[in-house]
Amino acid sequence: MLGLMQNQPLLISSLLTFAERHHGDGEIVSRRVEGDIHRTTYRQLAGRARQLASALDAQGLAMGERVASIAWNGYRHMEMYFGVSGSGRVLHTINPRLHPEQIAWVVNHAEDRVLCFDMTFLPIVQAIHSHCPTVQKWVMLCDADKLPADSGIPNLVSYEAWIGAMRTDYAWPQFDENTASSICYTSGTTGNPKGVLYSHRSSVLHAYAAALPDVMCLSSRDAVLPVVPMFHVNAWGIPYSAALTGCKLVFPGPALDGKSVYELIEAEGVTFAAGVPTVWQMLLTHVRSQGQKFSSLTRTVIGGAACPPAMIAAFEDEFGVHVLHAWGMTETSPLGTLCTPKKKQLAWPLEQQRALQQKQGRAICGVDMKIVGGDGQELPWDGKTYGDLLVRGPWILERYFKGDSPLVEDASGLGWFPTGDVATIDADGFMHITDRSKDVIKSGGEWISSIDVENIAMGHPAVAMAACIGMPHPKWDERPIVAIALKPGASATREDILAFYEGKTAKWQIPDDVVFVDAIPLGATGKMLKTRLREQLAGYKLPGL
Ligand code: AMP
């Protein structure tokens, strides 16, 4: 027997319709590529998203065809989130930090029909346009008078001229909630990038879950700054959750340095910000150097890479900003777990609470997770036993676009997504990532967590960034070494760093050596590229070998 409730599909357009109707004057503030601060509202956003949808109709784009963006976080990008997906097309957000050849590869793989880009990215488009035969229309996200006369790109139009003449009374179509809404490619550090194709249903469910009190706790009283890029996993779903809650949105545009981010937080009364540790490092360095404080920021979600304990302590103890450590992947939309304490844990001593915050947290309802051993058998939730982390749920990938399904089946035939992360889960359900499976260091049959080794080094006042990798050892199989990039003007010796480990970890987990580097290589999403670091250290030998 079926239930007798209205069968209304979960569509992205419904989030915008809600925001327009109930939070029409809700603010959306953007620092633009043009350099100024732009202000708009959900009402205006909705009108312009409808104009964009009309422009796509006029262009003759069918349902399901792909429209690409190469853009910073800003209101025009937000319009694309709703105008493209809302009208049944698929938004392909492209990471501009990929190599142009990779960008052309993903454009061709996705068969993008329209590509809209910020002015900053004109050189990328100039480099790729002749290699992208599927693209019928190139659109620069700017006013008509900013369009370069001699770009070399055929029929280049400005976004404002393109959508400006279109109707605002477009009616959002209704369709199956399982229809594709957006696609994001993995960064492709090993092999070609893989396309993760989100649906309306997965995006809307994720938006609801993300806003929950034990997740990001978003409300119409918040002013939210997504520093996480809209070109990577839909900025952790914040654009959708923002429309769902009607919170004020503050977009940083291209200015991600500490000073610019701080100024925006203060000027716009930001209460909640989201970003990866590398961006927050820049922000902390800036506010410390200026002796500044945050007057409105109360909490920040940090994820995408392990948040160093020193960063958690700095935000919490120096600045009174609550840190929510989060874990996720492109394949998980991305939110999988978030570290919010349970009631009993609020009574724990401070040190124990800080230790808890280093964990990546508890599964969000909708995400089921487990750890398994090499034989696929589930391992206990004791906070000690390591295993491969598997997840499943309605916003977790089933199959890559034009690719295979990576799912592994359990005994009852349920498919689980193997994350490639190694983790423990404690009795309270708090998951702790110890490594990517390919970064695990095995020394004398015991595992050493490269993240633990890095976290300790990151607590040293002279260290800007630390990366731990295993090096071959004839007796122990592998021993860890730590590559260190020092803060500008700071100094520390190999001995200083090694001495810093004393008493903070077991002796056999202390790295065998310290290698100083100018910078730790970062990938397109700001994460450490250990493959590149290993290449850089080719020929390196452990001391005494
Ligand atoms: P991506 O799909 O590029 O966003 O990368 C996902 C990967 O980033 C995960 O599989 C983890 O290895 C890593 N990651 C994400 N969040 C965290 C976190 N809080 N701590 C440690 N690693 C993380």
mmCIF file of C-alpha atoms in Angstrom, residues 38-341:
data_model
loop_
_atom_site.group_PDB
_atom_site.id
_atom_site.type_symbol
_atom_site.label_atom_id
_atom_site.label_comp_id
_atom_site.label_asym_id
_atom_site.label_seq_id
_atom_site.Cartn_x
_atom_site.Cartn_y
_atom_site.Cartn_z
ATOM 1 C CA HIS A 38 28.239 43.539 -5.150
ATOM 2 C CA ARG A 39 24.933 43.237 -3.282
ATOM 3 C CA THR A 40 21.840 41.378 -4.326
ATOM 4 C CA THR A 41 18.937 39.438 -2.768
ATOM 5 C CA TYR A 42 17.349 36.020 -3.146
ATOM 6 C CA ARG A 43 14.484 37.742 -4.992
ATOM 7 C CA GLN A 44 16.805 39.236 -7.588
ATOM 8 C CA LEU A 45 18.803 36.033 -7.766
ATOM 9 C CA ALA A 46 15.664 34.038 -8.545
ATOM 10 C CA GLY A 47 14.683 36.433 -11.334
ATOM 11 C CA ARG A 48 18.110 36.270 -12.926
ATOM 12 C CA ALA A 49 18.276 32.474 -12.564
ATOM 13 C CA ARG A 50 15.006 32.344 -14.536
ATOM 14 C CA GLN A 51 16.526 34.619 -17.178
ATOM 15 C CA LEU A 52 19.470 32.254 -17.449
ATOM 16 C CA ALA A 53 17.099 29.296 -17.805
ATOM 17 C CA SER A 54 15.297 31.166 -20.613
ATOM 18 C CA ALA A 55 18.637 31.850 -22.291
ATOM 19 C CA LEU A 56 19.412 28.126 -22.234
ATOM 20 C CA ASP A 57 16.005 27.429 -23.803
ATOM 21 C CA ALA A 58 16.751 29.997 -26.486
ATOM 22 C CA GLN A 59 20.101 28.330 -27.068
ATOM 23 C CA GLY A 60 18.183 25.110 -27.765
ATOM 24 C CA LEU A 61 19.765 23.120 -24.963
ATOM 25 C CA ALA A 62 17.887 19.906 -24.200
ATOM 26 C CA MET A 63 17.251 18.547 -20.711
ATOM 27 C CA GLY A 64 20.361 16.845 -19.384
ATOM 28 C CA GLU A 65 22.826 18.794 -21.541
ATOM 29 C CA ARG A 66 25.828 20.176 -19.708
ATOM 30 C CA VAL A 67 26.609 23.815 -18.991
ATOM 31 C CA ALA A 68 30.059 24.414 -17.558
ATOM 32 C CA SER A 69 31.387 27.063 -15.211
ATOM 33 C CA ILE A 70 34.950 28.122 -14.509
ATOM 34 C CA ALA A 71 34.241 30.643 -11.815
ATOM 35 C CA TRP A 72 34.977 31.902 -8.320
ATOM 36 C CA ASN A 73 32.359 32.020 -5.590
ATOM 37 C CA GLY A 74 29.936 34.786 -6.480
ATOM 38 C CA TYR A 75 26.336 35.665 -7.277
ATOM 39 C CA ARG A 76 26.573 34.865 -10.995
ATOM 40 C CA HIS A 77 27.902 31.417 -10.181
ATOM 41 C CA MET A 78 25.003 31.030 -7.716
ATOM 42 C CA GLU A 79 22.589 31.954 -10.528
ATOM 43 C CA MET A 80 24.123 29.171 -12.588
ATOM 44 C CA TYR A 81 23.622 26.696 -9.724
ATOM 45 C CA PHE A 82 19.885 27.318 -9.898
ATOM 46 C CA GLY A 83 19.271 28.444 -13.488
ATOM 47 C CA VAL A 84 21.142 25.536 -15.086
ATOM 48 C CA SER A 85 20.028 22.719 -12.765
ATOM 49 C CA GLY A 86 16.562 24.171 -12.150
ATOM 50 C CA SER A 87 15.815 24.085 -15.867
ATOM 51 C CA GLY A 88 16.858 20.434 -16.123
ATOM 52 C CA ARG A 89 20.355 20.949 -17.502
ATOM 53 C CA VAL A 90 23.471 19.770 -15.712
ATOM 54 C CA LEU A 91 25.917 22.249 -14.201
ATOM 55 C CA HIS A 92 29.511 21.169 -14.697
ATOM 56 C CA THR A 93 31.680 23.078 -12.225
ATOM 57 C CA ILE A 94 35.289 23.056 -13.390
ATOM 58 C CA ASN A 95 38.277 23.473 -11.125
ATOM 59 C CA PRO A 96 40.411 26.256 -12.683
ATOM 60 C CA ARG A 97 43.480 24.963 -10.877
ATOM 61 C CA LEU A 98 43.572 21.891 -13.080
ATOM 62 C CA HIS A 99 46.079 21.955 -15.903
ATOM 63 C CA PRO A 100 44.485 23.390 -19.116
ATOM 64 C CA GLU A 101 44.907 20.000 -20.791
ATOM 65 C CA GLN A 102 42.908 18.390 -17.977
ATOM 66 C CA ILE A 103 40.288 21.125 -18.244
ATOM 67 C CA ALA A 104 39.885 20.417 -21.964
ATOM 68 C CA TRP A 105 39.705 16.717 -21.112
ATOM 69 C CA VAL A 106 36.823 17.164 -18.643
ATOM 70 C CA VAL A 107 34.971 19.562 -20.979
ATOM 71 C CA ASN A 108 35.163 16.955 -23.736
ATOM 72 C CA HIS A 109 34.296 14.075 -21.444
ATOM 73 C CA ALA A 110 31.244 15.921 -20.099
ATOM 74 C CA GLU A 111 30.425 17.149 -23.647
ATOM 75 C CA ASP A 112 29.715 20.637 -22.351
ATOM 76 C CA ARG A 113 27.541 22.752 -24.665
ATOM 77 C CA VAL A 114 27.950 26.137 -23.003
ATOM 78 C CA LEU A 115 30.900 27.298 -20.933
ATOM 79 C CA CYS A 116 30.662 30.375 -18.689
ATOM 80 C CA PHE A 117 33.835 31.756 -17.109
ATOM 81 C CA ASP A 118 35.036 34.573 -14.917
ATOM 82 C CA MET A 119 37.215 37.233 -16.548
ATOM 83 C CA THR A 120 40.228 35.946 -14.571
ATOM 84 C CA PHE A 121 40.045 32.687 -16.453
ATOM 85 C CA LEU A 122 40.142 34.129 -19.979
ATOM 86 C CA PRO A 123 43.700 32.761 -20.534
ATOM 87 C CA ILE A 124 42.478 29.226 -19.704
ATOM 88 C CA VAL A 125 39.623 29.530 -22.189
ATOM 89 C CA GLN A 126 41.944 30.986 -24.818
ATOM 90 C CA ALA A 127 44.181 27.942 -24.341
ATOM 91 C CA ILE A 128 41.424 25.317 -24.540
ATOM 92 C CA HIS A 129 38.620 26.615 -26.768
ATOM 93 C CA SER A 130 39.942 25.190 -30.023
ATOM 94 C CA HIS A 131 40.233 21.756 -28.365
ATOM 95 C CA CYS A 132 36.632 21.686 -27.163
ATOM 96 C CA PRO A 133 34.410 20.966 -30.175
ATOM 97 C CA THR A 134 31.230 20.294 -28.164
ATOM 98 C CA VAL A 135 31.051 23.829 -26.774
ATOM 99 C CA GLN A 136 28.628 25.918 -28.839
ATOM 100 C CA LYS A 137 28.721 29.047 -26.729
ATOM 101 C CA TRP A 138 31.428 30.753 -24.684
ATOM 102 C CA VAL A 139 30.137 33.223 -22.117
ATOM 103 C CA MET A 140 32.224 35.589 -20.024
ATOM 104 C CA LEU A 141 30.651 36.306 -16.630
ATOM 105 C CA CYS A 142 30.759 40.094 -16.956
ATOM 106 C CA ASP A 143 29.005 43.208 -18.252
ATOM 107 C CA ALA A 144 28.995 43.796 -22.013
ATOM 108 C CA ASP A 145 31.512 46.635 -21.736
ATOM 109 C CA LYS A 146 34.086 44.370 -20.068
ATOM 110 C CA LEU A 147 34.202 41.963 -23.013
ATOM 111 C CA PRO A 148 37.657 42.059 -24.643
ATOM 112 C CA ALA A 149 37.558 43.126 -28.304
ATOM 113 C CA ASP A 150 40.116 40.603 -29.509
ATOM 114 C CA SER A 151 39.806 37.553 -27.273
ATOM 115 C CA GLY A 152 40.277 35.138 -30.155
ATOM 116 C CA ILE A 153 37.286 33.122 -28.894
ATOM 117 C CA PRO A 154 34.594 32.782 -31.569
ATOM 118 C CA ASN A 155 31.237 34.419 -30.747
ATOM 119 C CA LEU A 156 32.220 35.207 -27.170
ATOM 120 C CA VAL A 157 29.337 36.946 -25.378
ATOM 121 C CA SER A 158 29.017 38.630 -22.030
ATOM 122 C CA TYR A 159 26.744 36.956 -19.501
ATOM 123 C CA GLU A 160 24.867 40.170 -18.815
ATOM 124 C CA ALA A 161 24.127 40.777 -22.512
ATOM 125 C CA TRP A 162 23.169 37.123 -22.924
ATOM 126 C CA ILE A 163 20.664 36.854 -20.070
ATOM 127 C CA GLY A 164 19.710 40.550 -19.864
ATOM 128 C CA ALA A 165 17.100 40.426 -22.618
ATOM 129 C CA MET A 166 15.509 37.204 -21.390
ATOM 130 C CA ARG A 167 12.154 36.773 -19.657
ATOM 131 C CA THR A 168 11.987 36.633 -15.866
ATOM 132 C CA ASP A 169 8.611 34.872 -15.854
ATOM 133 C CA TYR A 170 10.063 31.503 -16.827
ATOM 134 C CA ALA A 171 8.276 28.639 -15.017
ATOM 135 C CA TRP A 172 10.548 26.008 -13.469
ATOM 136 C CA PRO A 173 9.804 22.627 -15.054
ATOM 137 C CA GLN A 174 8.788 19.655 -12.910
ATOM 138 C CA PHE A 175 10.581 16.386 -13.570
ATOM 139 C CA ASP A 176 11.805 13.220 -11.866
ATOM 140 C CA GLU A 177 13.843 14.023 -8.769
ATOM 141 C CA ASN A 178 16.467 11.499 -9.858
ATOM 142 C CA THR A 179 17.327 13.702 -12.853
ATOM 143 C CA ALA A 180 21.000 14.746 -12.963
ATOM 144 C CA SER A 181 21.633 18.247 -11.611
ATOM 145 C CA SER A 182 25.387 18.832 -11.535
ATOM 146 C CA ILE A 183 28.674 17.117 -12.176
ATOM 147 C CA CYS A 184 32.015 17.513 -10.469
ATOM 148 C CA TYR A 185 35.152 15.692 -11.522
ATOM 149 C CA THR A 186 37.586 14.266 -8.979
ATOM 150 C CA SER A 187 40.931 16.017 -9.130
ATOM 151 C CA GLY A 188 42.526 13.112 -10.966
ATOM 152 C CA THR A 189 45.813 12.904 -9.081
ATOM 153 C CA THR A 190 46.018 9.301 -10.220
ATOM 154 C CA GLY A 191 44.801 8.783 -13.781
ATOM 155 C CA ASN A 192 42.077 10.755 -15.497
ATOM 156 C CA PRO A 193 39.494 12.621 -13.422
ATOM 157 C CA LYS A 194 36.224 10.801 -12.804
ATOM 158 C CA GLY A 195 32.834 12.492 -13.072
ATOM 159 C CA VAL A 196 30.493 12.398 -10.084
ATOM 160 C CA LEU A 197 26.986 13.117 -11.317
ATOM 161 C CA TYR A 198 24.708 14.462 -8.581
ATOM 162 C CA SER A 199 20.924 14.336 -8.825
ATOM 163 C CA HIS A 200 18.238 16.763 -7.669
ATOM 164 C CA ARG A 201 17.195 14.256 -5.045
ATOM 165 C CA SER A 202 20.724 13.716 -3.718
ATOM 166 C CA SER A 203 21.430 17.459 -3.669
ATOM 167 C CA VAL A 204 18.194 18.425 -1.914
ATOM 168 C CA LEU A 205 18.485 15.668 0.696
ATOM 169 C CA HIS A 206 22.090 16.694 1.288
ATOM 170 C CA ALA A 207 21.005 20.328 1.630
ATOM 171 C CA TYR A 208 18.497 19.410 4.331
ATOM 172 C CA ALA A 209 21.020 17.246 6.158
ATOM 173 C CA ALA A 210 23.769 19.873 5.962
ATOM 174 C CA ALA A 211 21.602 22.456 7.691
ATOM 175 C CA LEU A 212 20.765 20.232 10.689
ATOM 176 C CA PRO A 213 21.811 21.393 14.185
ATOM 177 C CA ASP A 214 24.321 18.565 14.566
ATOM 178 C CA VAL A 215 25.739 19.302 11.131
ATOM 179 C CA MET A 216 26.312 22.940 10.074
ATOM 180 C CA CYS A 217 23.356 24.282 12.060
ATOM 181 C CA LEU A 218 22.430 26.902 9.469
ATOM 182 C CA SER A 219 19.553 29.288 9.917
ATOM 183 C CA SER A 220 18.108 32.502 8.540
ATOM 184 C CA ARG A 221 19.954 34.309 11.366
ATOM 185 C CA ASP A 222 23.348 33.303 9.974
ATOM 186 C CA ALA A 223 25.658 35.104 7.610
ATOM 187 C CA VAL A 224 27.575 32.353 5.838
ATOM 188 C CA LEU A 225 30.923 32.666 4.079
ATOM 189 C CA PRO A 226 31.733 29.681 1.888
ATOM 190 C CA VAL A 227 35.456 29.954 1.258
ATOM 191 C CA VAL A 228 35.246 26.410 -0.084
ATOM 192 C CA PRO A 229 35.046 26.857 -3.820
ATOM 193 C CA MET A 230 31.834 26.481 -5.767
ATOM 194 C CA PHE A 231 33.933 24.628 -8.340
ATOM 195 C CA HIS A 232 34.595 21.764 -5.917
ATOM 196 C CA VAL A 233 31.743 19.534 -4.713
ATOM 197 C CA ASN A 234 29.193 22.357 -4.892
ATOM 198 C CA ALA A 235 30.949 24.322 -2.121
ATOM 199 C CA TRP A 236 29.951 21.522 0.274
ATOM 200 C CA GLY A 237 26.322 22.097 -0.712
ATOM 201 C CA ILE A 238 26.214 25.502 0.977
ATOM 202 C CA PRO A 239 24.514 27.318 -1.937
ATOM 203 C CA TYR A 240 21.594 24.889 -1.673
ATOM 204 C CA SER A 241 21.448 24.899 2.131
ATOM 205 C CA ALA A 242 21.604 28.696 2.055
ATOM 206 C CA ALA A 243 18.499 28.901 -0.124
ATOM 207 C CA LEU A 244 16.794 26.353 2.110
ATOM 208 C CA THR A 245 17.450 28.415 5.234
ATOM 209 C CA GLY A 246 17.447 31.921 3.790
ATOM 210 C CA CYS A 247 20.723 32.800 5.501
ATOM 211 C CA LYS A 248 22.775 35.766 4.314
ATOM 212 C CA LEU A 249 25.439 34.598 1.882
ATOM 213 C CA VAL A 250 28.848 36.218 1.589
ATOM 214 C CA PHE A 251 30.990 35.195 -1.378
ATOM 215 C CA PRO A 252 34.737 35.898 -1.296
ATOM 216 C CA GLY A 253 35.313 35.900 -5.088
ATOM 217 C CA PRO A 254 38.950 35.538 -6.019
ATOM 218 C CA ALA A 255 40.402 37.179 -2.866
ATOM 219 C CA LEU A 256 41.226 34.261 -0.581
ATOM 220 C CA ASP A 257 44.196 35.806 1.240
ATOM 221 C CA GLY A 258 43.917 36.233 5.016
ATOM 222 C CA LYS A 259 43.462 40.009 4.916
ATOM 223 C CA SER A 260 40.658 39.983 2.351
ATOM 224 C CA VAL A 261 38.804 37.134 4.037
ATOM 225 C CA TYR A 262 39.106 38.805 7.447
ATOM 226 C CA GLU A 263 37.842 42.147 6.118
ATOM 227 C CA LEU A 264 34.839 40.471 4.541
ATOM 228 C CA ILE A 265 34.015 38.544 7.727
ATOM 229 C CA GLU A 266 34.058 41.744 9.765
ATOM 230 C CA ALA A 267 32.330 44.005 7.233
ATOM 231 C CA GLU A 268 29.459 41.591 6.587
ATOM 232 C CA GLY A 269 29.006 40.214 10.101
ATOM 233 C CA VAL A 270 29.819 36.654 9.052
ATOM 234 C CA THR A 271 28.771 34.136 11.722
ATOM 235 C CA PHE A 272 29.731 30.905 9.974
ATOM 236 C CA ALA A 273 32.552 30.150 7.535
ATOM 237 C CA ALA A 274 33.615 26.997 5.721
ATOM 238 C CA GLY A 275 37.007 26.126 4.300
ATOM 239 C CA VAL A 276 39.968 23.803 4.013
ATOM 240 C CA PRO A 277 42.815 24.043 6.552
ATOM 241 C CA THR A 278 45.236 25.747 4.132
ATOM 242 C CA VAL A 279 42.925 28.767 3.739
ATOM 243 C CA TRP A 280 42.314 29.043 7.465
ATOM 244 C CA GLN A 281 46.067 28.930 8.041
ATOM 245 C CA MET A 282 46.380 32.132 5.979
ATOM 246 C CA LEU A 283 43.533 33.734 7.894
ATOM 247 C CA LEU A 284 45.013 32.850 11.289
ATOM 248 C CA THR A 285 48.464 34.105 10.292
ATOM 249 C CA HIS A 286 46.925 37.404 9.231
ATOM 250 C CA VAL A 287 44.747 38.033 12.295
ATOM 251 C CA ARG A 288 47.569 37.102 14.639
ATOM 252 C CA SER A 289 50.058 39.370 12.910
ATOM 253 C CA GLN A 290 47.597 42.280 13.184
ATOM 254 C CA GLY A 291 46.462 41.491 16.729
ATOM 255 C CA GLN A 292 42.876 41.289 15.467
ATOM 256 C CA LYS A 293 39.833 39.449 16.837
ATOM 257 C CA PHE A 294 36.610 38.231 15.268
ATOM 258 C CA SER A 295 33.566 40.210 16.313
ATOM 259 C CA SER A 296 30.831 38.133 14.644
ATOM 260 C CA LEU A 297 32.296 34.762 13.632
ATOM 261 C CA THR A 298 31.134 32.071 16.056
ATOM 262 C CA ARG A 299 31.843 28.841 14.209
ATOM 263 C CA THR A 300 33.703 27.408 11.268
ATOM 264 C CA VAL A 301 33.535 24.087 9.514
ATOM 265 C CA ILE A 302 36.947 22.801 8.483
ATOM 266 C CA GLY A 303 37.370 19.778 6.259
ATOM 267 C CA GLY A 304 38.719 18.452 3.002
ATOM 268 C CA ALA A 305 41.935 17.527 4.813
ATOM 269 C CA ALA A 306 42.734 16.781 8.434
ATOM 270 C CA CYS A 307 42.431 19.882 10.582
ATOM 271 C CA PRO A 308 45.639 20.178 12.635
ATOM 272 C CA PRO A 309 45.014 20.261 16.408
ATOM 273 C CA ALA A 310 47.000 23.498 16.629
ATOM 274 C CA MET A 311 44.439 25.114 14.320
ATOM 275 C CA ILE A 312 41.517 23.847 16.387
ATOM 276 C CA ALA A 313 43.161 25.191 19.547
ATOM 277 C CA ALA A 314 43.886 28.563 17.917
ATOM 278 C CA PHE A 315 40.309 29.096 16.732
ATOM 279 C CA GLU A 316 38.769 27.868 19.967
ATOM 280 C CA ASP A 317 41.099 29.256 22.623
ATOM 281 C CA GLU A 318 42.583 32.379 21.032
ATOM 282 C CA PHE A 319 39.605 33.544 19.006
ATOM 283 C CA GLY A 320 36.544 31.939 20.584
ATOM 284 C CA VAL A 321 35.454 30.429 17.276
ATOM 285 C CA HIS A 322 34.000 26.929 17.484
ATOM 286 C CA VAL A 323 35.566 24.440 15.058
ATOM 287 C CA LEU A 324 33.469 21.756 13.395
ATOM 288 C CA HIS A 325 35.761 19.190 11.852
ATOM 289 C CA ALA A 326 34.154 17.545 8.824
ATOM 290 C CA TRP A 327 34.953 14.725 6.453
ATOM 291 C CA GLY A 328 33.717 14.131 2.953
ATOM 292 C CA MET A 329 34.598 13.456 -0.646
ATOM 293 C CA THR A 330 33.532 14.473 -4.126
ATOM 294 C CA GLU A 331 31.790 11.104 -4.237
ATOM 295 C CA THR A 332 29.815 11.854 -1.042
ATOM 296 C CA SER A 333 28.316 15.238 -2.090
ATOM 297 C CA PRO A 334 30.518 15.832 0.118
ATOM 298 C CA LEU A 335 29.299 15.730 3.719
ATOM 299 C CA GLY A 336 29.741 12.346 5.359
ATOM 300 C CA THR A 337 30.647 13.049 8.968
ATOM 301 C CA LEU A 338 30.832 16.074 11.205
ATOM 302 C CA CYS A 339 32.351 16.385 14.620
ATOM 303 C CA THR A 340 29.712 17.799 16.933
ATOM 304 C CA PRO A 341 29.817 16.612 20.544
#
